[in-house]
Coordinates of C-alpha atoms in Angstrom, one line a residue:
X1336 CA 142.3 -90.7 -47.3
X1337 CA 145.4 -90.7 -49.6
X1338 CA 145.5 -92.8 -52.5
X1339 CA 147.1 -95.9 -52.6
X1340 CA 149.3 -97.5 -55.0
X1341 CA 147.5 -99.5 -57.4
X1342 CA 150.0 -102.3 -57.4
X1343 CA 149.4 -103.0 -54.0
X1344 CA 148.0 -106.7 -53.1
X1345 CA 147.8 -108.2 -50.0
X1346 CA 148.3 -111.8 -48.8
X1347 CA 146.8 -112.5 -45.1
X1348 CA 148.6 -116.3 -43.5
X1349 CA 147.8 -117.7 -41.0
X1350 CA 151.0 -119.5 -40.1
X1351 CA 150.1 -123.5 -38.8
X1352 CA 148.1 -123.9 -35.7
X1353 CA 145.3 -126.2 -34.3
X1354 CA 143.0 -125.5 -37.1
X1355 CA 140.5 -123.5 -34.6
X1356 CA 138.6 -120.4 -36.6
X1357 CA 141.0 -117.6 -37.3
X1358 CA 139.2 -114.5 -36.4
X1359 CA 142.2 -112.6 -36.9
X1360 CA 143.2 -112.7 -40.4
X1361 CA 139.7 -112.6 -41.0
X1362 CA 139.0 -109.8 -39.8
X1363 CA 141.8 -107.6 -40.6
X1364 CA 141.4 -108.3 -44.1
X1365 CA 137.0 -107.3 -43.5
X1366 CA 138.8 -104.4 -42.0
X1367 CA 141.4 -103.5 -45.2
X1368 CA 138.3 -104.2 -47.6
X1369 CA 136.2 -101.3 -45.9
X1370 CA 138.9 -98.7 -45.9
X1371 CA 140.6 -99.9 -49.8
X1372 CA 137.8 -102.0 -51.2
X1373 CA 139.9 -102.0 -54.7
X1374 CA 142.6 -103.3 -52.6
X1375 CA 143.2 -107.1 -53.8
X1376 CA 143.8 -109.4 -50.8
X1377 CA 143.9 -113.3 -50.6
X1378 CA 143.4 -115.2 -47.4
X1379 CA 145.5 -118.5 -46.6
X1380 CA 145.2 -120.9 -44.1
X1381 CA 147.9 -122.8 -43.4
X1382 CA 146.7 -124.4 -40.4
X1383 CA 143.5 -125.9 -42.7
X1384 CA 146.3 -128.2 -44.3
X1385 CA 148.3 -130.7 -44.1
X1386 CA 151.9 -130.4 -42.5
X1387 CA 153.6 -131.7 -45.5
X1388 CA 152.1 -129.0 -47.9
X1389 CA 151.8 -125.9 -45.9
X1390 CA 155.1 -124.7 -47.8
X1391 CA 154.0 -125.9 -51.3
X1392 CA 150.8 -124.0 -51.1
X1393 CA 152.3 -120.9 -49.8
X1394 CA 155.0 -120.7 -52.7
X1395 CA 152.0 -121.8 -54.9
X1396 CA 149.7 -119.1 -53.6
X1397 CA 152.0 -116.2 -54.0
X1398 CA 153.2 -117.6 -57.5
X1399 CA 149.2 -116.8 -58.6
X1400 CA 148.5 -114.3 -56.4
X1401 CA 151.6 -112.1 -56.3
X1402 CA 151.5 -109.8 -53.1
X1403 CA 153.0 -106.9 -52.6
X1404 CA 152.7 -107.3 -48.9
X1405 CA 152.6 -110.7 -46.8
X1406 CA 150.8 -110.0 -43.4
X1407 CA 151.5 -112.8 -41.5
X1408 CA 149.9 -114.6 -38.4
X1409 CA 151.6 -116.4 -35.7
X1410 CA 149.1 -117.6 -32.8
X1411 CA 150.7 -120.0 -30.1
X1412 CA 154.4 -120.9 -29.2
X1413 CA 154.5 -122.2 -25.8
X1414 CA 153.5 -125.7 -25.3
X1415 CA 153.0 -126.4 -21.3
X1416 CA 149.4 -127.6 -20.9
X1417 CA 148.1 -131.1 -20.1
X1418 CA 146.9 -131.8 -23.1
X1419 CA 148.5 -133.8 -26.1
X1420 CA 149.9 -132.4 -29.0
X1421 CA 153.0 -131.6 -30.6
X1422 CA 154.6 -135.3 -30.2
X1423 CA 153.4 -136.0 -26.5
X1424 CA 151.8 -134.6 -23.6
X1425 CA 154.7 -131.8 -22.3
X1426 CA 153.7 -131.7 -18.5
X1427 CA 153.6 -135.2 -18.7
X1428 CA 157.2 -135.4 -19.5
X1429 CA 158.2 -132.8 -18.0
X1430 CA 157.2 -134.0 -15.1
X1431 CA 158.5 -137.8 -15.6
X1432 CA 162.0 -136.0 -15.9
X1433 CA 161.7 -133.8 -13.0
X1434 CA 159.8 -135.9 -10.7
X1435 CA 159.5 -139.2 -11.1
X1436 CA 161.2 -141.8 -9.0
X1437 CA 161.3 -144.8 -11.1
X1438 CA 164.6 -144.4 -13.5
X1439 CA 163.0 -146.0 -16.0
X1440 CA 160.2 -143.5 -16.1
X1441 CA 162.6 -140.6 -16.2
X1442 CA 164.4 -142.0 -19.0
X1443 CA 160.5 -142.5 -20.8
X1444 CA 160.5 -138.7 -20.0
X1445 CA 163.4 -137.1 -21.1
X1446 CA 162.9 -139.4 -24.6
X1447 CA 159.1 -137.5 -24.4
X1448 CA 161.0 -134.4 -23.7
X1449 CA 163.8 -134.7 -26.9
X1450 CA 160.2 -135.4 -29.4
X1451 CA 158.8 -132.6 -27.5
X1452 CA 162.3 -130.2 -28.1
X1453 CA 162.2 -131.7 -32.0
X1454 CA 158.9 -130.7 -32.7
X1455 CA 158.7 -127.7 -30.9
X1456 CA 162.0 -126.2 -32.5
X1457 CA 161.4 -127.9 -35.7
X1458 CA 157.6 -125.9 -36.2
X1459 CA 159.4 -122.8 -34.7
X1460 CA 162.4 -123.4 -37.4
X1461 CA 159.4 -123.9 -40.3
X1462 CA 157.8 -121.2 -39.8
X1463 CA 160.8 -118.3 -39.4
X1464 CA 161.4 -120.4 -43.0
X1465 CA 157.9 -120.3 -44.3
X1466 CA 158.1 -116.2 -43.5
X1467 CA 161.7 -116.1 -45.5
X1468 CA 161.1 -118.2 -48.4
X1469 CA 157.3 -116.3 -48.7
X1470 CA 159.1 -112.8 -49.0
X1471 CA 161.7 -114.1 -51.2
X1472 CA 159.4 -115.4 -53.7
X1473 CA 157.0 -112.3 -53.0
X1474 CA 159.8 -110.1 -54.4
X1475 CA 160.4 -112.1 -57.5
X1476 CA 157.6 -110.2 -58.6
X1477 CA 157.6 -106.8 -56.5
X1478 CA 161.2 -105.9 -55.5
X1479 CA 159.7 -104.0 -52.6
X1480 CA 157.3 -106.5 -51.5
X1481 CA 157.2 -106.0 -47.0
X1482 CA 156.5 -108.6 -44.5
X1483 CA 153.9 -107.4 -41.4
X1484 CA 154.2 -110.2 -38.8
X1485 CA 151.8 -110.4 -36.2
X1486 CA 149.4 -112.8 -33.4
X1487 CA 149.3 -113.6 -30.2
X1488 CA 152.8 -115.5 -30.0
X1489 CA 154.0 -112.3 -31.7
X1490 CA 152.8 -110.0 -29.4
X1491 CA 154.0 -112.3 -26.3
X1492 CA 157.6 -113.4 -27.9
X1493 CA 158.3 -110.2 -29.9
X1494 CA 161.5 -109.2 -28.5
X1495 CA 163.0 -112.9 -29.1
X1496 CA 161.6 -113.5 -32.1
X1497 CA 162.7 -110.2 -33.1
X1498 CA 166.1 -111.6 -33.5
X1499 CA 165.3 -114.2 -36.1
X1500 CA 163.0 -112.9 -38.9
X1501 CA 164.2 -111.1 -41.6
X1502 CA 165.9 -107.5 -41.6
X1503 CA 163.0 -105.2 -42.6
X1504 CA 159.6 -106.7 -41.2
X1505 CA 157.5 -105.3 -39.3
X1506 CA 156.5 -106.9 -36.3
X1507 CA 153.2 -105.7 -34.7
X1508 CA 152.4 -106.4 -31.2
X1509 CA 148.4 -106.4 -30.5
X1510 CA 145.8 -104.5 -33.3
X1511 CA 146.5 -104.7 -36.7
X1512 CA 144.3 -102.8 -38.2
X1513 CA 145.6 -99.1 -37.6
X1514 CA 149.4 -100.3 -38.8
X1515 CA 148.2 -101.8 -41.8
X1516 CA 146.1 -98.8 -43.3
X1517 CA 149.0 -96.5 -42.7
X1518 CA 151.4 -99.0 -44.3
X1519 CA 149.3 -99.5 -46.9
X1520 CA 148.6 -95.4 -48.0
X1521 CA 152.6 -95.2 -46.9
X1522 CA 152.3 -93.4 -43.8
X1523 CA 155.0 -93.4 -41.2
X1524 CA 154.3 -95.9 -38.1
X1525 CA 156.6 -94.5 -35.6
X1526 CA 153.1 -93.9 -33.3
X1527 CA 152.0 -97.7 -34.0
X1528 CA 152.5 -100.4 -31.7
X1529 CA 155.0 -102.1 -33.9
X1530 CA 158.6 -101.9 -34.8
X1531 CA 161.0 -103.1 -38.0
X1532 CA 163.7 -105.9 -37.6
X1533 CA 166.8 -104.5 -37.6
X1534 CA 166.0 -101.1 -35.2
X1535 CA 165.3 -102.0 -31.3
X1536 CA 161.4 -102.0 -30.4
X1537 CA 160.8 -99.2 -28.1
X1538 CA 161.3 -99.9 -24.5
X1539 CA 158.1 -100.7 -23.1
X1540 CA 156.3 -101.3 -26.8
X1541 CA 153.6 -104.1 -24.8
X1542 CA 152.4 -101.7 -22.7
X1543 CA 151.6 -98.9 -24.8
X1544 CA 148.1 -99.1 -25.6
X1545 CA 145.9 -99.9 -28.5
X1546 CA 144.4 -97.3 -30.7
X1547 CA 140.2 -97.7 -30.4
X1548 CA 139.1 -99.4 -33.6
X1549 CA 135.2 -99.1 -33.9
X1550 CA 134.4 -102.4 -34.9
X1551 CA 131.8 -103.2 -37.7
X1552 CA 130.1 -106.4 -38.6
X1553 CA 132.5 -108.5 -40.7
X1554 CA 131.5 -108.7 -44.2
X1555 CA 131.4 -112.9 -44.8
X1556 CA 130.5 -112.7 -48.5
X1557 CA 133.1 -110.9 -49.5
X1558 CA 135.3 -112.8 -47.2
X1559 CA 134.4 -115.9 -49.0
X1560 CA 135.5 -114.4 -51.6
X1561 CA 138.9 -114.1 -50.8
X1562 CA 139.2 -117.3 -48.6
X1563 CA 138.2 -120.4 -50.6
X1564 CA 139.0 -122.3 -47.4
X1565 CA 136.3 -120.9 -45.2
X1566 CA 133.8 -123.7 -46.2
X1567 CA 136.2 -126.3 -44.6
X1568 CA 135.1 -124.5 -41.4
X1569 CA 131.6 -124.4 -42.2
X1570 CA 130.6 -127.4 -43.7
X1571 CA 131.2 -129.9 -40.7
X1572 CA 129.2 -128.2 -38.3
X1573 CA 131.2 -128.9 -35.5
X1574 CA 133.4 -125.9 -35.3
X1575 CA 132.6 -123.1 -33.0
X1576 CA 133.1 -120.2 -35.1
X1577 CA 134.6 -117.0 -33.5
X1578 CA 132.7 -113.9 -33.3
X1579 CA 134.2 -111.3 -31.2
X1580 CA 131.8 -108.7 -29.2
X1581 CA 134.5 -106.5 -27.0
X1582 CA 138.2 -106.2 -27.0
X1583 CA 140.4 -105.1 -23.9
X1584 CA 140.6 -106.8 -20.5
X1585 CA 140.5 -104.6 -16.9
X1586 CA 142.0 -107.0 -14.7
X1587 CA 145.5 -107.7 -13.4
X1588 CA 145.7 -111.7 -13.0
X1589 CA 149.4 -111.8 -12.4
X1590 CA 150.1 -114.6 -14.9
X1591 CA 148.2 -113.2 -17.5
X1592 CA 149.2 -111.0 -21.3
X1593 CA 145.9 -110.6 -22.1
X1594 CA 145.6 -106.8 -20.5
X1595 CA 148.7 -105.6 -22.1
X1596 CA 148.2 -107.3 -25.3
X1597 CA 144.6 -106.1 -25.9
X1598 CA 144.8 -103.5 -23.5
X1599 CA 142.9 -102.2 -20.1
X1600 CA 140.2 -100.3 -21.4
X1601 CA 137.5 -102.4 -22.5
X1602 CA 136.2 -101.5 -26.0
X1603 CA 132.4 -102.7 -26.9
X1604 CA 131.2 -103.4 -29.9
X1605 CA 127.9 -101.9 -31.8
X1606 CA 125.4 -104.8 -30.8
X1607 CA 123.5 -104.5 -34.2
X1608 CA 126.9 -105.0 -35.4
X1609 CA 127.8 -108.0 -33.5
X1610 CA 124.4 -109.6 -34.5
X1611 CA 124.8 -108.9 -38.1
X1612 CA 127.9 -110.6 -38.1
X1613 CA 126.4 -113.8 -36.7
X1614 CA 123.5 -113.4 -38.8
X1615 CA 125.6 -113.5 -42.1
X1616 CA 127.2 -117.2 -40.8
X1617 CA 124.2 -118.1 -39.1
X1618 CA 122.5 -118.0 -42.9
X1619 CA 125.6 -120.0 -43.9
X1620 CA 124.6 -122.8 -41.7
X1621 CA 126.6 -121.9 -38.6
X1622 CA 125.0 -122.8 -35.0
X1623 CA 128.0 -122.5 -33.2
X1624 CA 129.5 -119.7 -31.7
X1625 CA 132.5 -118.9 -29.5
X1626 CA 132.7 -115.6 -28.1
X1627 CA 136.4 -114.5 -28.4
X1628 CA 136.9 -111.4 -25.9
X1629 CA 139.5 -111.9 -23.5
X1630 CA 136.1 -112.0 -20.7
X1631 CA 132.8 -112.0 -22.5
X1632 CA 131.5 -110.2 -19.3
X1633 CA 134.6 -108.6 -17.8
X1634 CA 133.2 -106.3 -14.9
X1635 CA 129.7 -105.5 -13.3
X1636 CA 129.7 -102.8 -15.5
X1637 CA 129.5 -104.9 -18.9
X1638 CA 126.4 -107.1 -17.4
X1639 CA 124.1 -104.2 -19.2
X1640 CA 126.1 -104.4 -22.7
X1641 CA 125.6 -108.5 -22.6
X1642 CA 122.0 -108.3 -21.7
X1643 CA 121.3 -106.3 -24.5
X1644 CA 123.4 -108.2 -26.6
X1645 CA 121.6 -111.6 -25.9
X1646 CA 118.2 -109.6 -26.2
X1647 CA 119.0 -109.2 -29.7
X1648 CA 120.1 -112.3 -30.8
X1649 CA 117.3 -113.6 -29.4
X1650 CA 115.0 -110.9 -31.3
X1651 CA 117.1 -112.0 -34.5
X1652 CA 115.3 -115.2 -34.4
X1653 CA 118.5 -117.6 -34.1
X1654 CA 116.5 -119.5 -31.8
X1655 CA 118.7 -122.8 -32.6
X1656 CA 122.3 -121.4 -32.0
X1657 CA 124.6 -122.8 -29.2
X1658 CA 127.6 -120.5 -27.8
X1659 CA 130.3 -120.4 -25.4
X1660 CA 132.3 -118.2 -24.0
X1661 CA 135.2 -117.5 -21.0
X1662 CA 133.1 -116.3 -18.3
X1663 CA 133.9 -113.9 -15.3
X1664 CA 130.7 -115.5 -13.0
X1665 CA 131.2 -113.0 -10.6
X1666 CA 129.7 -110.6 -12.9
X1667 CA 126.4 -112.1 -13.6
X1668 CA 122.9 -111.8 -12.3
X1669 CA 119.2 -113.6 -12.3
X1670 CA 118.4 -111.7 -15.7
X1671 CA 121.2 -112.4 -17.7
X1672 CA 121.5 -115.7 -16.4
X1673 CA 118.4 -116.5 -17.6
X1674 CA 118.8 -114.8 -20.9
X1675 CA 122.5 -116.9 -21.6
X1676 CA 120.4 -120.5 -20.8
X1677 CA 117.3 -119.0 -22.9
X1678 CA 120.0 -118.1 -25.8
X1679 CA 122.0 -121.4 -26.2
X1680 CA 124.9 -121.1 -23.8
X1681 CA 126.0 -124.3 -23.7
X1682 CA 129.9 -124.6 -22.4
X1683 CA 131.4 -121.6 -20.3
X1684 CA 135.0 -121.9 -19.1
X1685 CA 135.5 -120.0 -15.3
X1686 CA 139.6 -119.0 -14.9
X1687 CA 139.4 -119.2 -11.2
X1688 CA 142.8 -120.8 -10.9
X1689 CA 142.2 -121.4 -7.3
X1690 CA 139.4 -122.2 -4.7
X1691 CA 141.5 -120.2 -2.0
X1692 CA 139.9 -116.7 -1.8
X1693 CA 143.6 -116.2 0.1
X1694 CA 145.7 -117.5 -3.4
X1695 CA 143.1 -115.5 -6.0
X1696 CA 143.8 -112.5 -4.3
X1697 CA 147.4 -112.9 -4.2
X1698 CA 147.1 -113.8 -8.1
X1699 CA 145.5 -110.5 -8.2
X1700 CA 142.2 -112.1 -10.3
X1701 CA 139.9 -110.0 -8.6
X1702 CA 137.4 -112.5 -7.8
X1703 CA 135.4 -112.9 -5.1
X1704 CA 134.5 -116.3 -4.7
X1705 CA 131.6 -116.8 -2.8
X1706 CA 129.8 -114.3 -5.5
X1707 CA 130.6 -117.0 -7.7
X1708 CA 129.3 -119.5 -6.3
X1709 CA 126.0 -117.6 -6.0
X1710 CA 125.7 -116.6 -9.7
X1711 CA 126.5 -120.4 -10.4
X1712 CA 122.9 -121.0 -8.3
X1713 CA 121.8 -118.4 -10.6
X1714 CA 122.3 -119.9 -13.7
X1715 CA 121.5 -123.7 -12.6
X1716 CA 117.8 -122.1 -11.8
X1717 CA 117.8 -120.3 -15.2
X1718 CA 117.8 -123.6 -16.7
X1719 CA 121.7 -124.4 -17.5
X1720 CA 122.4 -127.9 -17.3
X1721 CA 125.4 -128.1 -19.7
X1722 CA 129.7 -128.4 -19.4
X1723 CA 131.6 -126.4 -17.1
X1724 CA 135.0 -126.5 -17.5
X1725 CA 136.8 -125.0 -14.4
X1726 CA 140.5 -123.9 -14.6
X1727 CA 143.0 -124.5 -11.4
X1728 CA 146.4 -123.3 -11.8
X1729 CA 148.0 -125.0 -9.2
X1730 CA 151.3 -123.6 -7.0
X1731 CA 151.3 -120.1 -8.4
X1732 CA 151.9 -117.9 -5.4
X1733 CA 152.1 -119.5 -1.7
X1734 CA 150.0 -122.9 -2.2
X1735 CA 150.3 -125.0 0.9
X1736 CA 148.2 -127.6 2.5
X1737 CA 145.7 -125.1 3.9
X1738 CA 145.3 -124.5 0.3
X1739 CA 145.2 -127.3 -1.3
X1740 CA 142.2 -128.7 1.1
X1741 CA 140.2 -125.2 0.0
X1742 CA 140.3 -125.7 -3.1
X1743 CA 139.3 -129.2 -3.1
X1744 CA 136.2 -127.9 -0.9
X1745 CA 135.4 -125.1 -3.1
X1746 CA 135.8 -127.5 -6.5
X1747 CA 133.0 -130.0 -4.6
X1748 CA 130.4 -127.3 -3.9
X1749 CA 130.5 -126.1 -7.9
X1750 CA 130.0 -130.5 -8.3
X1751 CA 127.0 -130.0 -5.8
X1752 CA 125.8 -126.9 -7.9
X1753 CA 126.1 -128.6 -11.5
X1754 CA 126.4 -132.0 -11.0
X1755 CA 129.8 -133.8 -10.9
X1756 CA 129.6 -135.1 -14.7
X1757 CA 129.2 -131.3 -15.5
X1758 CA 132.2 -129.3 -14.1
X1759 CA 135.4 -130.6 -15.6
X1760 CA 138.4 -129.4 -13.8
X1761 CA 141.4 -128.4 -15.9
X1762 CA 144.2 -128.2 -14.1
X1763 CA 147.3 -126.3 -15.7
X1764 CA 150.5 -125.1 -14.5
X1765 CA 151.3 -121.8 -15.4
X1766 CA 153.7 -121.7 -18.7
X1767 CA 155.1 -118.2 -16.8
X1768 CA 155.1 -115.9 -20.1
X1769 CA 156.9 -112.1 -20.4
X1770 CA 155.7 -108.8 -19.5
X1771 CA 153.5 -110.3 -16.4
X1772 CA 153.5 -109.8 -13.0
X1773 CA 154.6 -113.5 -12.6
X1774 CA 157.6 -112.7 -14.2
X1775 CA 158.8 -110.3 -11.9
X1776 CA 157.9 -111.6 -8.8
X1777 CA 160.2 -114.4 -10.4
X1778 CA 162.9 -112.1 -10.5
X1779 CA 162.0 -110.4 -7.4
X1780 CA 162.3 -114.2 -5.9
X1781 CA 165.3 -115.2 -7.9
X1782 CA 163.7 -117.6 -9.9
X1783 CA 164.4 -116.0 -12.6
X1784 CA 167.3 -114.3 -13.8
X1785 CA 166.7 -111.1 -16.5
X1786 CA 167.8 -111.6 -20.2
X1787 CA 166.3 -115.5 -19.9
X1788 CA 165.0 -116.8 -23.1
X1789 CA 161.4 -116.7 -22.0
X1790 CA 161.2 -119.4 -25.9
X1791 CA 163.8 -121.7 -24.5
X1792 CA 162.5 -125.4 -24.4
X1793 CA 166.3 -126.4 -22.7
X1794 CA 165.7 -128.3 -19.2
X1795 CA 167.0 -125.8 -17.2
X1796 CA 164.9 -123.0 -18.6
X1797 CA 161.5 -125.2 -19.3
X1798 CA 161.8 -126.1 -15.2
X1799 CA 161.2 -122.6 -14.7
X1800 CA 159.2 -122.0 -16.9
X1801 CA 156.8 -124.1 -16.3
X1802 CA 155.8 -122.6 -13.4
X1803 CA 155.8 -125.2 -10.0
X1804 CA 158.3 -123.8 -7.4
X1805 CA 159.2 -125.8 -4.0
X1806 CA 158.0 -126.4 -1.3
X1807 CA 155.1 -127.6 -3.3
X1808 CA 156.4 -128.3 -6.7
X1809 CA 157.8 -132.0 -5.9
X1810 CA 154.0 -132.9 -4.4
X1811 CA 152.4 -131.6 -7.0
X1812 CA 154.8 -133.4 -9.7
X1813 CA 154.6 -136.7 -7.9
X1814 CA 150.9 -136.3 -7.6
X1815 CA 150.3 -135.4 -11.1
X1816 CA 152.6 -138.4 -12.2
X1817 CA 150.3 -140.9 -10.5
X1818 CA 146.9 -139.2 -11.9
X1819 CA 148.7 -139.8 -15.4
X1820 CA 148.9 -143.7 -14.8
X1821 CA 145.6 -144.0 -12.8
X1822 CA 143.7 -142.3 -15.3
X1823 CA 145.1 -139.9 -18.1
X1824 CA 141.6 -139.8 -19.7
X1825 CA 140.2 -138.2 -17.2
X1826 CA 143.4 -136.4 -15.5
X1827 CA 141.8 -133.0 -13.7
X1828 CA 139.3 -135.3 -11.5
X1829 CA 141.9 -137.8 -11.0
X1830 CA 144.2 -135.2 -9.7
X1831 CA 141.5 -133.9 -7.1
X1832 CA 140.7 -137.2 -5.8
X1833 CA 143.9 -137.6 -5.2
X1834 CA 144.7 -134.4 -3.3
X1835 CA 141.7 -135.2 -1.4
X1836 CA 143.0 -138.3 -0.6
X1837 CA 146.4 -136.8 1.0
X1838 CA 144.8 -133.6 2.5
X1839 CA 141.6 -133.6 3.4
X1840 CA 138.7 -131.2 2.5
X1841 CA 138.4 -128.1 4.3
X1842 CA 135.0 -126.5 5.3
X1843 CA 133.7 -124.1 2.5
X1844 CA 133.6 -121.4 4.5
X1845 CA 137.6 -121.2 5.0
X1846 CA 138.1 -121.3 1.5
X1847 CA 135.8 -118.5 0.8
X1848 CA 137.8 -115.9 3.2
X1849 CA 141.1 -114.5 2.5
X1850 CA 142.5 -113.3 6.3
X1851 CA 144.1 -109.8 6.1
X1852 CA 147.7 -111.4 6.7
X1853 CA 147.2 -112.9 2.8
X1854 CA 146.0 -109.2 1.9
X1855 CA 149.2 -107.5 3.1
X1856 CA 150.7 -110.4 1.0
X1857 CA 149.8 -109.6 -1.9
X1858 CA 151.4 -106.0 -1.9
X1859 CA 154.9 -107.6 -1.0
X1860 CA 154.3 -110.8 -3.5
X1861 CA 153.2 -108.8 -6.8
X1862 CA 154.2 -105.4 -6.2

């Protein structure tokens, strides 16, 4: 390994967020400390503060501190989900605009909408700031000082965001880790996934893919070291915190970044690894985990790799832990059913989108339904008697009536398998993101038009964007509109009594076949 320049010192920032444990900066800072561990580096949360002193502390931090290189991450941009948060509840207003009857409602909306635009614009505006104003101040004390900018919203928005950071930062899209070591030891990073403001990114950049990092258990004394904010996460006790145990997802689900960003090979980390990691925050006082691959069991072929997994957290002796995960429960069976229950899993979320075996195939989720169902038996007789959330993406591709009533049939049998109270249903509307399948079959359909601003929150673009096309979209708006005044507490059942109210239930076994007209679909709908 080269040397390295002495005066190098790295600042990690996790730009504002929900304050959920940030895995990221974590561990790319355990990963800089095992290849340069006389490397100085500082972690800062930004997302562990409040709003009106993120910028304060930053300047403050790299006043003390003085980095040579701010590595900066940005997580989330996009906003449609039926949640609250930033000012509102956006499908609610979005939909109050585009749906509603009652003038006075759509006015109520389009105010929502203008908080929504001010907040949404105004976090976008702080942070392109927060990035400026860091590296200015960064270079009142190293003329060269570099910006590396990176995340999830990076790696999804990086062509637009491109645009606005400053001339001469690099922007990585997916891994970190190989980038920084060569940027650090001064290597070029023309083969990284990455490119510098102010030269075009390669055509293509998101779907090159990621260099294999062989990932080692993350080294939590020392990152405590460096992070003085790490006990705000710990001391509650009511934070799951991340652990991560593969990276890379092998499906195709067409509305989905997750394959490109991370990649289709499916990289598995050293159990012992994985289990000394949790060990080290276990014997910090954490009980809660959250797995944090893309699938924590993402093919048939993986069920092996979590069975031994669970075998040896359970020889580790964390008897007490709870965990969740996303779960693929296609690719379960009896024996690691029984070993998730006997090992704490206590919340799983299923991404089934729909209960039309028809509409998953057209989404290309590779799901078979009715093995589902069965592995859903499976784990009720292993013992599970916990939260499942279960998400439906309505009106993606070809939703109709026929549908609609399948779903609703498919939704009661997982109630008759867990118990109502048990299975909360989510139900999102795609927020249709770049570099997916969705995106082109928008184009293909003429939805879409190419060069769009995929970050626009402007009416005519966040219509599109947030993905509900006619014949369906105007029912499903409506419908939503009057689940939000019956009962916005508990909106996802609401919404499915009230399908079943205007459609019917079809018999489980329709919903459970996809006929081979829907197959030939598929090729022509997300070629």
């Amino acid at each position: 390994m080269s040397p390295i320049d002495p005066a190098q010192r790295v600042l990690l920032i996790r730009l504002p967020c929900n304050p959920i444990f940030p895995v990221g900066p974590v561990y790319l800072a355990d990963h800089l400390h095992k290849r340069f561990p006389e490397l100085p580096q500082r972690i800062l949360d930004l997302a562990a503060l409040s709003a009106l002193d993120v910028e304060r502390v930053l300047l403050a931090t790299i006043e003390a501190f003085r980095p040579s290189l701010l590595v900066f991450s940005w997580r989330d941009i996009q906003i449609y989900a039926p949640v609250d948060g930033r000012s509102g509840n956006p499908l609610q207003h979005s939909f109050e605009v585009f749906y509603a009857a009652n003038p006075l409602r759509r006015l109520r909306g389009a105010l929502g909408g203008l908080r929504l635009m001010a907040a949404f614009y105004g976090e976008l505006w702080r942070n392109l700031r927060l990035v400026r104003r860091g590296l200015r101040r960064a270079r009142r004390f190293h003329p060269g000082a570099k910006v590396v900018i990176g995340g999830g919203a990076v790696s999804v928005f990086y062509e637009q965001l491109g645009q606005k950071l400053p001339r001469g930062t690099v922007v990585s899209v997916g891994e970190g880790e190989p980038l920084l070591e060569k940027l650090i030891q001064g290597e070029s990073l023309e083969s990284e996934r990455c490119f510098v403001v102010g030269e075009p990114p390669r055509p293509g950049l998101i779907h090159e893919q990621p260099a294999g990092v062989v990932k080692t258990a993350c080294d939590y004394p020392y990152i405590a070291s460096i992070w003085p904010q790490l006990d705000w996460y710990l001391e509650g006790g009511d934070f799951y915190v991340g652990v991560q145990t593969k990276r890379g997802c092998p499906h195709n689900c067409c509305y989905c970044v997750y394959t490109v960003v991370e990649g289709k090979q499916v990289r598995v980390n050293p159990v012992e690894e994985v289990v000394a990691e949790m060990r080290q925050l276990y014997d910090r006082g954490v009980r809660g985990f959250w797995f944090t691959d893309a699938q924590f069991i993402p093919a048939r072929r993986y069920i092996e790799d979590a069975k031994e997994l669970l075998r040896a957290i359970a020889a580790a002796g964390m008897a007490d832990i709870h965990w969740a995960a996303y779960i693929r429960a296609d690719n379960l069976d009896a024996e690691l059913a029984e070993l998730m229950v006997a090992t704490g899993m206590d919340y799983f979320e299923i991404g089934i989108t729909s209960g039309s075996q028809e509409l998953v195939r057209k989404m290309r989720m590779g799901y078979n339904l009715r093995t589902v169902l069965e592995n859903c038996r499976l784990l009720v007789k292993a013992g599970f008697r916990a939260q499942v959330s279960v998400n439906y993406s309505f009106n993606v591709i070809d939703e109709r009536p026929e549908t609609i009533r399948q779903t609703i049939a498919y939704h009661r049998e997982l109630e008759r398998i867990f118990g109502a109270a048990q299975v909360e249903p989510a139900i999102f509307f795609i927020g249709l993101q770049p570099h997916t399948h969705l995106e082109q079959y928008g184009f293909e359909q003429g939805m879409l038009t190419p060069g769009y601003n995929p970050m626009s929150m402007m009416p005519w673009t966040a219509r599109k964007l947030l993905w509900n096309p006619e014949p369906m979209g105007r029912v499903f708006g409506r419908l939503c509109l009057e689940a939000f005044e019956s009962d916005s507490r508990d909106f996802g059942r609401t919404v499915l009594a009230l399908l079943e109210r205007d459609y019917g239930v079809a018999p489980l076994e329709e919903a459970l076949k996809a006929p081979v007209e829907g197959r030939r679909a598929l090729a022509n709908a997300v070629r």
